[in-house]
Short mmCIF file of C-alpha atoms in Angstrom, two decimals:
data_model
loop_
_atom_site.label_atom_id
_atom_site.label_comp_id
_atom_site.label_asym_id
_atom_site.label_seq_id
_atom_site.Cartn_x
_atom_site.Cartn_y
_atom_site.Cartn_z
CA UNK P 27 -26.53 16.30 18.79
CA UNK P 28 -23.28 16.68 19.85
CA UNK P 29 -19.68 15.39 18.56
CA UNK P 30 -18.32 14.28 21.59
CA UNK P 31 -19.55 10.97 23.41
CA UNK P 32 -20.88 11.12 26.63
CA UNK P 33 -19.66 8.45 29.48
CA UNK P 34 -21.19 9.24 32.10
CA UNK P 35 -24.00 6.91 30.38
CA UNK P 36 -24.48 3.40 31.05
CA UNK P 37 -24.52 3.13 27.44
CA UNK P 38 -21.80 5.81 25.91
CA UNK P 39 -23.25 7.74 22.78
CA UNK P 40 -23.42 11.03 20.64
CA UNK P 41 -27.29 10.64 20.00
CA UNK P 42 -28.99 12.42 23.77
CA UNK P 43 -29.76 8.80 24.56
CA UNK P 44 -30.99 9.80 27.63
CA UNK P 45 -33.53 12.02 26.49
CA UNK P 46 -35.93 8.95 25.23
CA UNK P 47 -35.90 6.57 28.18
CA UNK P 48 -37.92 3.62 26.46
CA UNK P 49 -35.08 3.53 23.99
CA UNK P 50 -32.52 4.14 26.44
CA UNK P 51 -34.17 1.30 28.35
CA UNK P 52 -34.57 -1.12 25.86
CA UNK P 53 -31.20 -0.96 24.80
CA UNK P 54 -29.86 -1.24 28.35
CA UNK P 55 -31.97 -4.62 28.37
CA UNK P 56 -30.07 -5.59 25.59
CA UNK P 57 -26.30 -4.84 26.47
CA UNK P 58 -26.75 -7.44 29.32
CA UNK P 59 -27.77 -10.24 26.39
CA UNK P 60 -24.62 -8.19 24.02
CA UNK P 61 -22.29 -9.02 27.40
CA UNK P 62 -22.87 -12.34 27.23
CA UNK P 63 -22.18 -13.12 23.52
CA UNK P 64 -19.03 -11.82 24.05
CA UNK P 65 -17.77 -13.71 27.21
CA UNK P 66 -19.21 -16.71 25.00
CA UNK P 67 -18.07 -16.34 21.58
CA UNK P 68 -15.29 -13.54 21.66
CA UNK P 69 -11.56 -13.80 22.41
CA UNK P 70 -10.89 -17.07 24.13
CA UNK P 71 -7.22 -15.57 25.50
CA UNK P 72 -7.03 -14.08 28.86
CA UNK P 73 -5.91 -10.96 29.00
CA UNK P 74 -5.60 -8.40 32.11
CA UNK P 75 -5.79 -5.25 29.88
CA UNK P 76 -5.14 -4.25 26.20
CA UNK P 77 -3.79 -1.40 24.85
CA UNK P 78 -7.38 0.11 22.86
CA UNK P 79 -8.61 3.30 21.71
CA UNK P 80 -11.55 4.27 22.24
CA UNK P 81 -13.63 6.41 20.22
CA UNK P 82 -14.69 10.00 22.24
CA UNK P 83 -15.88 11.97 19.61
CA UNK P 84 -16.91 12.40 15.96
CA UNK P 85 -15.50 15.66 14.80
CA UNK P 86 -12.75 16.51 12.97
CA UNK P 87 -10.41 17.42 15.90
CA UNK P 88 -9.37 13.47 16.87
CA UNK P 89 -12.07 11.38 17.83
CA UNK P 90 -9.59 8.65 19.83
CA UNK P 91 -7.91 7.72 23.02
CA UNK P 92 -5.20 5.33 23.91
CA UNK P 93 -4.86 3.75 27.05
CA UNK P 94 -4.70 -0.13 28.37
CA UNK P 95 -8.44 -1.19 28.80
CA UNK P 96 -9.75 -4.72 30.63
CA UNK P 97 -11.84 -5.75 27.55
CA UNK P 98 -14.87 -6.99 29.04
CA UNK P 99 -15.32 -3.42 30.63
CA UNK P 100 -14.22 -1.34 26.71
CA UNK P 101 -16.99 1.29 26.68
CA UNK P 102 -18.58 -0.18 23.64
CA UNK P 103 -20.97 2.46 22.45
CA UNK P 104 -23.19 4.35 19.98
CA UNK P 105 -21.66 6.90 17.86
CA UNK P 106 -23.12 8.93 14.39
CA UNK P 107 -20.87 11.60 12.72
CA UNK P 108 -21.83 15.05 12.96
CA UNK P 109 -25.36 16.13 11.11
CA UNK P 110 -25.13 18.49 8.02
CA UNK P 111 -28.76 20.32 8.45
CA UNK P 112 -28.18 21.46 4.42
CA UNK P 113 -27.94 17.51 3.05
CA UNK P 114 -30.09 16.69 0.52
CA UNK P 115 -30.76 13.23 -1.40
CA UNK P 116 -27.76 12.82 -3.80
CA UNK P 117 -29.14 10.11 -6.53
CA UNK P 118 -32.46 8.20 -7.33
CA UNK P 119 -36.02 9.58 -7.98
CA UNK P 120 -35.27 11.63 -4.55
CA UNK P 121 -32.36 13.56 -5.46
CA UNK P 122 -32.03 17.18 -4.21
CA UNK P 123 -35.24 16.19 -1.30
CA UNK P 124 -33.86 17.08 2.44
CA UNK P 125 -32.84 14.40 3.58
CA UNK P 126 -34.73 11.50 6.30
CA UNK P 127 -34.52 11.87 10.10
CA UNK P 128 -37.35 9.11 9.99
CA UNK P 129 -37.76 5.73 8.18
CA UNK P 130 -40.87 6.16 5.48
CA UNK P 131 -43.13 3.68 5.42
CA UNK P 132 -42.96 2.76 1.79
CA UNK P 133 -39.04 1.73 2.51
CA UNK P 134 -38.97 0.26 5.70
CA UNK P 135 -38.62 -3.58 5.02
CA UNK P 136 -35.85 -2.55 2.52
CA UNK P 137 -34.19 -0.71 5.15
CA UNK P 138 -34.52 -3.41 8.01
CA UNK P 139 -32.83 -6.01 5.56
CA UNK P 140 -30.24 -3.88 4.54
CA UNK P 141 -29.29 -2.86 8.23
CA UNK P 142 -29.66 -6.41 9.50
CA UNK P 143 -27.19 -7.87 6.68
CA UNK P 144 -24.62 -5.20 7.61
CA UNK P 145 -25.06 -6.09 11.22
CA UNK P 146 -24.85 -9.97 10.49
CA UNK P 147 -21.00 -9.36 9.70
CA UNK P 148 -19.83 -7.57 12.83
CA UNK P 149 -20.04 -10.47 15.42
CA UNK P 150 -19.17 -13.03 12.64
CA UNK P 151 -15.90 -11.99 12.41
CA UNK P 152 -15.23 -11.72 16.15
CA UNK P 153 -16.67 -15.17 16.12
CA UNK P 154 -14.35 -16.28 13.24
CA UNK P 155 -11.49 -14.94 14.83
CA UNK P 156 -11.95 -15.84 18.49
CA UNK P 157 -9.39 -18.55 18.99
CA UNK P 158 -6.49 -16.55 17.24
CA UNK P 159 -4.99 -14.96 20.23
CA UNK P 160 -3.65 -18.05 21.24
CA UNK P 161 -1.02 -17.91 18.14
CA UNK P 162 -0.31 -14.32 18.32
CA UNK P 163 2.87 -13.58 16.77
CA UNK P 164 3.65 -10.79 18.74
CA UNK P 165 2.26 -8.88 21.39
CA UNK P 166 1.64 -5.97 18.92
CA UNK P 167 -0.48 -8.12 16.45
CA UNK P 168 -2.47 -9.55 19.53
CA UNK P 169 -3.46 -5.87 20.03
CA UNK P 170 -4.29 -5.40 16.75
CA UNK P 171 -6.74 -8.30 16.60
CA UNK P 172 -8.26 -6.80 19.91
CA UNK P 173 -8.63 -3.41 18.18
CA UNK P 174 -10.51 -5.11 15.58
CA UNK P 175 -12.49 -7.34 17.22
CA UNK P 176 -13.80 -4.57 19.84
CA UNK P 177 -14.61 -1.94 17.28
CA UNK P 178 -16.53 -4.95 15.12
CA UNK P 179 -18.54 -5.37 18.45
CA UNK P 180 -19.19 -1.50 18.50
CA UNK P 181 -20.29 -1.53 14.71
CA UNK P 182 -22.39 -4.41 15.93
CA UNK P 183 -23.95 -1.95 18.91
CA UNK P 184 -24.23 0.79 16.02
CA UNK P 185 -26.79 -1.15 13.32
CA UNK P 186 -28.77 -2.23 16.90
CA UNK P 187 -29.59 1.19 17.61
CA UNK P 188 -30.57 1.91 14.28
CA UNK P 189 -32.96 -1.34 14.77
CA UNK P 190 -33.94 -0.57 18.12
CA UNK P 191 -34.41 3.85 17.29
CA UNK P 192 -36.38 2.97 14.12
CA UNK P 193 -37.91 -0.26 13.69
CA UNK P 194 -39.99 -1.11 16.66
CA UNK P 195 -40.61 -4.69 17.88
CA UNK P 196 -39.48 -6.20 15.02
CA UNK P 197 -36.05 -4.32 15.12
CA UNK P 198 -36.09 -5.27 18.61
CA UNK P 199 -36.56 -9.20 17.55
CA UNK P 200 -33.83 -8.53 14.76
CA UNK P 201 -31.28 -7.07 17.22
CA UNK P 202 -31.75 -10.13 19.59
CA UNK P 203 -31.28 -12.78 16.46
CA UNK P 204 -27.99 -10.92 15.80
CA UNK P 205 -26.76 -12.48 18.64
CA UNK P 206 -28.24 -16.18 18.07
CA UNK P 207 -27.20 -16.81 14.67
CA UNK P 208 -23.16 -17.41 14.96
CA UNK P 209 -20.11 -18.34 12.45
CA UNK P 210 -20.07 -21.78 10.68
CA UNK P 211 -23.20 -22.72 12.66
CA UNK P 212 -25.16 -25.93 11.45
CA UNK P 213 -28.55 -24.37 12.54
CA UNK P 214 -28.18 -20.95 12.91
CA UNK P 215 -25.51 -19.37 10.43
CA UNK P 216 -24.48 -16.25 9.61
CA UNK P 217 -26.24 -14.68 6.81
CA UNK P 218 -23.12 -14.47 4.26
CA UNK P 219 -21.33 -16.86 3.17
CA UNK P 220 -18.25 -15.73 3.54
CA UNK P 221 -18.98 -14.77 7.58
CA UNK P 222 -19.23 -19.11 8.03
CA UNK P 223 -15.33 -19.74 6.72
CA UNK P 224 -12.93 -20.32 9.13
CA UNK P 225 -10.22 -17.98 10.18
CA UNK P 226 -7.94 -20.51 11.96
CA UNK P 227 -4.56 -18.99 11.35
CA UNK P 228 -2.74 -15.21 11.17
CA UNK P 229 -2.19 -15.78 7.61
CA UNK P 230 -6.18 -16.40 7.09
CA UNK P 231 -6.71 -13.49 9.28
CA UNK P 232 -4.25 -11.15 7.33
CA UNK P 233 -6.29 -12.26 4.63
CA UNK P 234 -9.54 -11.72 5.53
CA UNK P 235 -8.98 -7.80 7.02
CA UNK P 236 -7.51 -7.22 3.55
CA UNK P 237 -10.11 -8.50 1.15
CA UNK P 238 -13.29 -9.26 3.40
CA UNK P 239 -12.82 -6.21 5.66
CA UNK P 240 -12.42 -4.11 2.43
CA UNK P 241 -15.65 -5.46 1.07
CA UNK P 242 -16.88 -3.85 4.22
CA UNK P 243 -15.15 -0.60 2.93
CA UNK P 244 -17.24 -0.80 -0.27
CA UNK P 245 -20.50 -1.93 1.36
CA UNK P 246 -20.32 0.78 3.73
CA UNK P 247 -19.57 4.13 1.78
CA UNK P 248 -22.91 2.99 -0.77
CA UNK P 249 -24.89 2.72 2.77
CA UNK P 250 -23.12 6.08 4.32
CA UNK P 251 -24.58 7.40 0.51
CA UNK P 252 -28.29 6.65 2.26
CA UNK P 253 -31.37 9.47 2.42
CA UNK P 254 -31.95 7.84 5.48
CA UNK P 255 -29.74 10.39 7.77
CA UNK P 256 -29.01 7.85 10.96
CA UNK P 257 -27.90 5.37 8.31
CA UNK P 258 -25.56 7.74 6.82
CA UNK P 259 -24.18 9.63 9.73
CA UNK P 260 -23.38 6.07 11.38
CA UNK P 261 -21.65 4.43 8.79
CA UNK P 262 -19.38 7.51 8.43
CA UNK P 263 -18.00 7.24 11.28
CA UNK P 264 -17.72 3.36 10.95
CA UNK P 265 -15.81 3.79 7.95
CA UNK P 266 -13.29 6.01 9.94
CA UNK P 267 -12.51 2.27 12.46
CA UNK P 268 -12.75 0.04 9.49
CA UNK P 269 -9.83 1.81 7.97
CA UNK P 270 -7.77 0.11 11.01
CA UNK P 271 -9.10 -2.99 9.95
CA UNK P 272 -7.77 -3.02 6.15
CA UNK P 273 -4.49 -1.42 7.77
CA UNK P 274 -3.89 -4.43 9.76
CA UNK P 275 -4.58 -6.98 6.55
CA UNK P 276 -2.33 -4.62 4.61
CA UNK P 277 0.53 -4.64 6.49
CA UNK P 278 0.16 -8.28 7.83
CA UNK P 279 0.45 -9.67 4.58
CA UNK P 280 3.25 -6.89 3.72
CA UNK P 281 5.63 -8.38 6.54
CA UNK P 282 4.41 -12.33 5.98
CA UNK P 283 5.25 -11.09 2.42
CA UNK P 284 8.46 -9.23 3.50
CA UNK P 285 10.04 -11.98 5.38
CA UNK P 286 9.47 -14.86 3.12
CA UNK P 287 11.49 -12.88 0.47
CA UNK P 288 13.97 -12.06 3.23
CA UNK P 289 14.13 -16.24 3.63
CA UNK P 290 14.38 -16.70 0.11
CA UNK P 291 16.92 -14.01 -1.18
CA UNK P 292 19.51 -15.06 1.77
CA UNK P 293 19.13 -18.80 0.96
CA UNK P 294 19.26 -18.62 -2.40
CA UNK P 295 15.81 -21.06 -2.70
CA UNK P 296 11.96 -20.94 -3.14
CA UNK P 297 11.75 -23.92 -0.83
CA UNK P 298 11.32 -21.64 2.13
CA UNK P 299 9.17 -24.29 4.27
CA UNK P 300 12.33 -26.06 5.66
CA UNK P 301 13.66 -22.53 7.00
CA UNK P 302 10.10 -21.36 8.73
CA UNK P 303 9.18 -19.12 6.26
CA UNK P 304 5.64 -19.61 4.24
CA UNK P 305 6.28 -20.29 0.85
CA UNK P 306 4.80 -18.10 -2.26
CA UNK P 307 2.47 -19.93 -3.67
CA UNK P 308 0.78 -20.67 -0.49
CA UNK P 309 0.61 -16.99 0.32
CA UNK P 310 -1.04 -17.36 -3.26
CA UNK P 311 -3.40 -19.91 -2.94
CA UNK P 312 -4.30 -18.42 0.54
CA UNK P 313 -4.80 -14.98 -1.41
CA UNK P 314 -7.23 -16.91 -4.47
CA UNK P 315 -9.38 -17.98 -1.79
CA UNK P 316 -10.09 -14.98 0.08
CA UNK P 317 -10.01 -12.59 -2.49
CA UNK P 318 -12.62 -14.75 -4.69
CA UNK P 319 -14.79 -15.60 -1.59
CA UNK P 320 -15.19 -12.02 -1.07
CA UNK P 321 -15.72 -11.37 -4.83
CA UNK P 322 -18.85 -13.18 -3.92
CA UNK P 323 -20.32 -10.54 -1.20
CA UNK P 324 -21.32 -8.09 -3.74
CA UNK P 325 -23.71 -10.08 -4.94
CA UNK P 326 -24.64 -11.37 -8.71
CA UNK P 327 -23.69 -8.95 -11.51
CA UNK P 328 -26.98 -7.79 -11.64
CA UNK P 329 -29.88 -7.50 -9.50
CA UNK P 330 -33.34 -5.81 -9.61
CA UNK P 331 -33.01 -5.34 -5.67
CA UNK P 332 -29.97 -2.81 -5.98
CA UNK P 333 -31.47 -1.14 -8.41
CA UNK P 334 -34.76 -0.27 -6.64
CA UNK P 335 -32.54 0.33 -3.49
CA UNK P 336 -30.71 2.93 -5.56
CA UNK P 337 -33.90 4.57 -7.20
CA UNK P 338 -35.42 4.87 -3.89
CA UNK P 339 -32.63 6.73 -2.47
CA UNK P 340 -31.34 3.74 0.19
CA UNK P 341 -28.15 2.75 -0.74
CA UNK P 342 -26.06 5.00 -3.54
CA UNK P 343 -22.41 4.51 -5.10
CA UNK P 344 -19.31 4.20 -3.98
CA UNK P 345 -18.29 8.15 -4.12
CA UNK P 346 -21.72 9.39 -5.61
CA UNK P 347 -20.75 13.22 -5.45
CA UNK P 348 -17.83 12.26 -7.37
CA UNK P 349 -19.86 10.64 -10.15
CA UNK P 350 -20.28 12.62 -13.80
CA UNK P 351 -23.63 11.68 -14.51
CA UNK P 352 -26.97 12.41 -13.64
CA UNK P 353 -27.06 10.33 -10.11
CA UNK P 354 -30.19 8.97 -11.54
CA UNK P 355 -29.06 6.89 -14.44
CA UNK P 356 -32.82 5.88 -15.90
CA UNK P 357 -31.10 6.06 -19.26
CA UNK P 358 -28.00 4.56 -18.66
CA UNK P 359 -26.38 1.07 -19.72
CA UNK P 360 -23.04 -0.65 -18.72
CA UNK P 361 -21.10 -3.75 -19.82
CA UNK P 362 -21.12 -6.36 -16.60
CA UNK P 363 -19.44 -9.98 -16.09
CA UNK P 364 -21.34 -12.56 -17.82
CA UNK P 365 -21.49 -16.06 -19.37
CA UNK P 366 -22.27 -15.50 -23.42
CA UNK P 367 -23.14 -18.67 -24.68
CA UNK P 368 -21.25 -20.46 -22.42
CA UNK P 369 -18.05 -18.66 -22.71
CA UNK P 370 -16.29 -15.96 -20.24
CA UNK P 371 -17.77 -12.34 -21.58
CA UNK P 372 -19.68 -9.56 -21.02
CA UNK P 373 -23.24 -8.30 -21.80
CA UNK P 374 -24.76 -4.64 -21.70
CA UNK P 375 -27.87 -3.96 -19.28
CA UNK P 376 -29.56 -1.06 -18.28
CA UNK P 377 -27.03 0.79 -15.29
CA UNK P 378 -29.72 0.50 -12.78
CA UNK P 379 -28.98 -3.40 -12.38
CA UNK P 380 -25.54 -3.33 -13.19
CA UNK P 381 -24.77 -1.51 -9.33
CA UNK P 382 -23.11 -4.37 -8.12
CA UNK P 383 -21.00 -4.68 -11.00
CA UNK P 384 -19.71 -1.24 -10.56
CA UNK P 385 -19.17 -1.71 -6.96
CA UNK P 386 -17.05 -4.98 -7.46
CA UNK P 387 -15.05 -3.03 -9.66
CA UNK P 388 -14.19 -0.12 -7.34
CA UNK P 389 -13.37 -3.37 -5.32
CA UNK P 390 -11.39 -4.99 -7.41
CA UNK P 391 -9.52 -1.87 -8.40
CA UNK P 392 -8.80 -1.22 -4.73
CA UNK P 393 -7.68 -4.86 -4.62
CA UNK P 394 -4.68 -4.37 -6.81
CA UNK P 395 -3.36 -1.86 -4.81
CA UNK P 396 -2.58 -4.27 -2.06
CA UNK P 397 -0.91 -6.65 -5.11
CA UNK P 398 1.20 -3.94 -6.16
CA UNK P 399 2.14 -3.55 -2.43
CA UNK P 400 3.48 -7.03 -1.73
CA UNK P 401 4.88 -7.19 -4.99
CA UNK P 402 7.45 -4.33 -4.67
CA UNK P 403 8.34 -5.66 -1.67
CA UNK P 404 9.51 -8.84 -4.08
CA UNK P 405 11.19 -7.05 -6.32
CA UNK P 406 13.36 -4.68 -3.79
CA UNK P 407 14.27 -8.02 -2.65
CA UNK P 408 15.87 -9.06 -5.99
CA UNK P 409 12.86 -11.79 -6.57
CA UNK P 410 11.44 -12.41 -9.88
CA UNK P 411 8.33 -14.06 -8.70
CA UNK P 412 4.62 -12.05 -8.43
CA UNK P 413 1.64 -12.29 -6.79
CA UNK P 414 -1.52 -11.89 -8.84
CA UNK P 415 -5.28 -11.23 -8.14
CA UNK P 416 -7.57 -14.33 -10.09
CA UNK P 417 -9.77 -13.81 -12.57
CA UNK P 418 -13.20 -12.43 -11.62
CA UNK P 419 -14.89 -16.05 -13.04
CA UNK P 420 -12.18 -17.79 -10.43
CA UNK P 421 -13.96 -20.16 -7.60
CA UNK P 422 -16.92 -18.13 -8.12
CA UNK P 423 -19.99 -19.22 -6.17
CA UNK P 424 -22.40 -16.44 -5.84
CA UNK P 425 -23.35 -14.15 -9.50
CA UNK P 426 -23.05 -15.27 -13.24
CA UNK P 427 -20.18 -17.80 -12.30
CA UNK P 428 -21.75 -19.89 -10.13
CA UNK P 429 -22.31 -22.88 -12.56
CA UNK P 430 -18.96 -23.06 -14.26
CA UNK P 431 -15.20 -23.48 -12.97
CA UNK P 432 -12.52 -21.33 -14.45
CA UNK P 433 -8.50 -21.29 -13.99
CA UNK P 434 -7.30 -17.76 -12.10
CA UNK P 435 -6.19 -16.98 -15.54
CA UNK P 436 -9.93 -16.69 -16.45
CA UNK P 437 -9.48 -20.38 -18.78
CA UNK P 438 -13.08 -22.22 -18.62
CA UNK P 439 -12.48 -25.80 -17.02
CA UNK P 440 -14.64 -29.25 -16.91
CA UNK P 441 -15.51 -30.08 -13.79
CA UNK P 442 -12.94 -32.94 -13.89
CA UNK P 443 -10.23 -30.71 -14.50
CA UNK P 444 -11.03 -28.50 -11.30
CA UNK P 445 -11.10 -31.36 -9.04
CA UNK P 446 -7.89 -32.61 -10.61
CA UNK P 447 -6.25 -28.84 -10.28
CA UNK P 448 -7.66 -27.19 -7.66
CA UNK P 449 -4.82 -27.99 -5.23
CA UNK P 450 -2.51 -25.71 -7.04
CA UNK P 451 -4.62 -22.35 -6.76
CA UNK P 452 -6.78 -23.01 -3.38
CA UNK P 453 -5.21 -23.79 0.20
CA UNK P 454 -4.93 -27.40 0.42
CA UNK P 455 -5.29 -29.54 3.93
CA UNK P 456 -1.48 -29.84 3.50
CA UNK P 457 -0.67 -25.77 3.18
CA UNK P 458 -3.37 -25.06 6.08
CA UNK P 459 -1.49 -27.97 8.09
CA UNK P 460 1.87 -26.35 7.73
CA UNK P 461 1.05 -22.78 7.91
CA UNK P 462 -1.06 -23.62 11.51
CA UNK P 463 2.82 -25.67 12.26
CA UNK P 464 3.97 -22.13 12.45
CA UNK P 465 1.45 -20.62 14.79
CA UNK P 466 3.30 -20.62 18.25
CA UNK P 467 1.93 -17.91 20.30
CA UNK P 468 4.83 -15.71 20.58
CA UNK P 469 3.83 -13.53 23.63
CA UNK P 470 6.81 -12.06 25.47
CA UNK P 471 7.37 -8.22 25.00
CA UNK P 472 9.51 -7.11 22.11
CA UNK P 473 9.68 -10.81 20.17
CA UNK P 474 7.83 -12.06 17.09
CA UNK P 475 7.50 -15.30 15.46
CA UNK P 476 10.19 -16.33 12.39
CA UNK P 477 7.60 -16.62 9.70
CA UNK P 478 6.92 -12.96 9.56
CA UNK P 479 8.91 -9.72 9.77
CA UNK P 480 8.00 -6.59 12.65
CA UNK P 481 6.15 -3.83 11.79
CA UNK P 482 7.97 -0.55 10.46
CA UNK P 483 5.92 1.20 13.24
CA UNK P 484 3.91 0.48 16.55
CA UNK P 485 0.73 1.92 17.24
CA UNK P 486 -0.25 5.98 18.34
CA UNK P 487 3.62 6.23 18.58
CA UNK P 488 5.03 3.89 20.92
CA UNK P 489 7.57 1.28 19.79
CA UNK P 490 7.21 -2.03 18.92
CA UNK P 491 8.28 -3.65 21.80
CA UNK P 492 6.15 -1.49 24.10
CA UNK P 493 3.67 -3.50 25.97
CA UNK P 494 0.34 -3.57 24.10
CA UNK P 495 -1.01 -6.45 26.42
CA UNK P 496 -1.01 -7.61 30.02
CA UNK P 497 -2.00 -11.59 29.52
CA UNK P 498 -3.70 -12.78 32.67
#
């Protein structure tokens, strides 16, 4: 295998495609089908060209080039990171075994699930975020969402070669359902939860490539942790695009963050609305419901499923080499989330099932980084005021929280008192009406809309007024 992509393909890749010509074929018959989601369900802005990178190799060189690309025609393509021929299993009752070139039989439905769920996200959140190009709130944001929605149709194109190299007819089936099932669909939905909200504004968007797209993070480095080699070697180099994606969350909320405080210090008020700005505790309400709906993609707290995935080698921790135990932990316990006799606790289980536990937490811990972020910008400002991240029980619908209600300061709540109070820590119909009053499409070169501050830089270099997009 090589590093560097070859485009003289119909289909660009790293993996000698065109040495296996049923595969090479059957994917071809597929990018037709892949062509057509997109026209249907992807941006809904015309655009001439876009100012993309596009990946050309794996290695350690650069793997990227910039230029302005007509979307429909962006090379989408199939990409693994380079192939250690020394890696060995690193945890579970395989550890120190070579590695998998092949899927064994005794894993395969475990595998197929676990590929299909990741793929299930990548169109969702092009589907999601389809419609937000006609609110841009600068040219360089509208290439931004570009970036991210191309590269979430690549990591789309990466789990259906997995399906397509490994898993016969039925990974052929899967790969064409990924493109029936679609976002917020009554019949057909997308497989998480959190894939069917609605991302109908920049601040929602911000949002969701901070928390949700981070969750991706998470959920990728445990897969890119896999014996199974092609699993491995193609989230790797996933994880090197998705790091865009959390850029552009961090820094969108940064500068929504950045110029409400700029609103508020030179008017001497919180009431910010008046002025254009989006007030704080919307930003904070907005920030509840993201953060705790992705809380929710990890799964429950435990969960026999994780922990057979684990022993069997499929799906490790977040930074296994790093760990200081045995990478096998039959022994070990851990504390996890839990209701104890009906109040907010903990309870020790064996490690095993505790996985998604310790995942969350890496999470979670990432999380506050962001927090920290926003709030220094607060305080340079002279503010006094702080965002916060929820408590773990908050809005929970998914894991041990599901039946109970709790305050984002972790306080247990009738059901009575979260329908009376839930207005003041989750978006209400009146902050999602005023924050889409501020999304006018601000789309000549150099501008941006009042309700947010401009970048600190533009992208590979150029400035901020450069001209990221040619509309049509």
């Amino acid at each position: 295998m090589t590093t560097t992509a070859d485009y003289s393909e119909k289909i660009p890749n790293n993996v000698s495609l065109h040495e296996d010509r049923r595969l090479q074929r059957a994917l071809e018959s597929w990018q037709p089908n892949f062509l057509d989601w997109w026209r249907t369900m992807g941006p809904t802005l015309p655009t001439q060209d876009v100012y993309l990178r596009t990946a050309v190799n794996v290695g350690r060189e650069g793997w990227a080039q910039f230029g302005h690309v007509a979307m429909p025609e962006y090379r989408w393509g199939i990409f693994l990171a380079e192939r250690d021929p020394g890696r060995r299993v690193g945890f579970g009752e395989h550890k120190g075994e070579p590695v998998w070139d092949k899927v064994p039989g005794e894993y395969r439905a475990d595998l197929l699930r676990l590929i299909v769920i990741q793929g299930d996200t990548e169109p969702a959140s092009v589907e999601q975020q389809r419609n937000l190009g006609a609110t841009a709130p600068s040219l360089y944001d509208l290439r931004n969402l570009f970036q991210v929605n191309v590269e979430e149709g690549r990591h789309l194109w990466a789990m259906v070669y997995l399906l397509h190299a490994y898993f016969g007819r039925e990974g052929r089936e899967e790969a064409e359902e990924l493109l029936h099932r679609n976002s917020g669909s009554a019949d057909a939905p997308r497989i998480l939860g959190a894939f069917n909200e609605e991302t109908p504004d920049w601040l929602s968007f911000y949002m969701f490539t901070y928390f949700t797209d981070r969750d991706g993070k998470y959920q990728l480095g445990t897969l890119k942790e896999s014996a199974f080699d092609p699993l491995s070697r193609t989230c790797e180099f996933m994880l090197k695009e998705e790091a865009h994606h959390m850029m552009v969350g961090t820094t969108g909320v940064d500068r929504v963050v950045e110029r409400t405080a700029q609103v508020m210090a030179e008017n001497d008020t919180d009431d910010v609305a008046a002025l254009g700005a989006i007030p704080l505790p919307v930003i904070q309400r907005y920030l509840n419901f993201h953060y705790s709906v992705s809380l929710d993609l990890f799964g429950g707290e435990t969960s026999t499923n994780v922990a057979n995935y684990y022993t069997a080698g499929l799906k490790g921790r977040w930074s296994e080499d790093r760990r200081q135990d045995d990478h096998t932990l039959a022994d070990d316990s851990m504390m996890v989330d839990a209701l104890v006799d009906g109040e907010i606790g903990e309870l020790e289980v064996a490690a095993l099932t505790g996985l998604n536990t310790d995942l969350r937490r890496q999470y979670i811990n990432d999380c506050r980084g962001g927090v920290n972020r926003w709030n220094k910008i607060l305080a340079d400002a002279g503010l006094p005021q702080r965002l916060t991240l929820p408590h773990i029980a908050f809005n929970r619908r998914v894991g041990a929280f599901t039946g109970i209600e709790a305050s984002p300061d972790g306080r247990p709540l009738t059901a009575g008192e979260w329908q009376q109070r839930k207005g003041e820590w989750l978006p209400t119909e009146v902050d999602k009406t005023y924050v889409r009053s501020l999304m006018r499409p601000v789309h000549e070169r150099g501008k941006i809309a009042a309700w947010i501050a401009p970048p600190r830089n533009g992208i590979n270099g150029q400035p901020f007024d450069y001209d990221y997009v040619h509309l049509a």
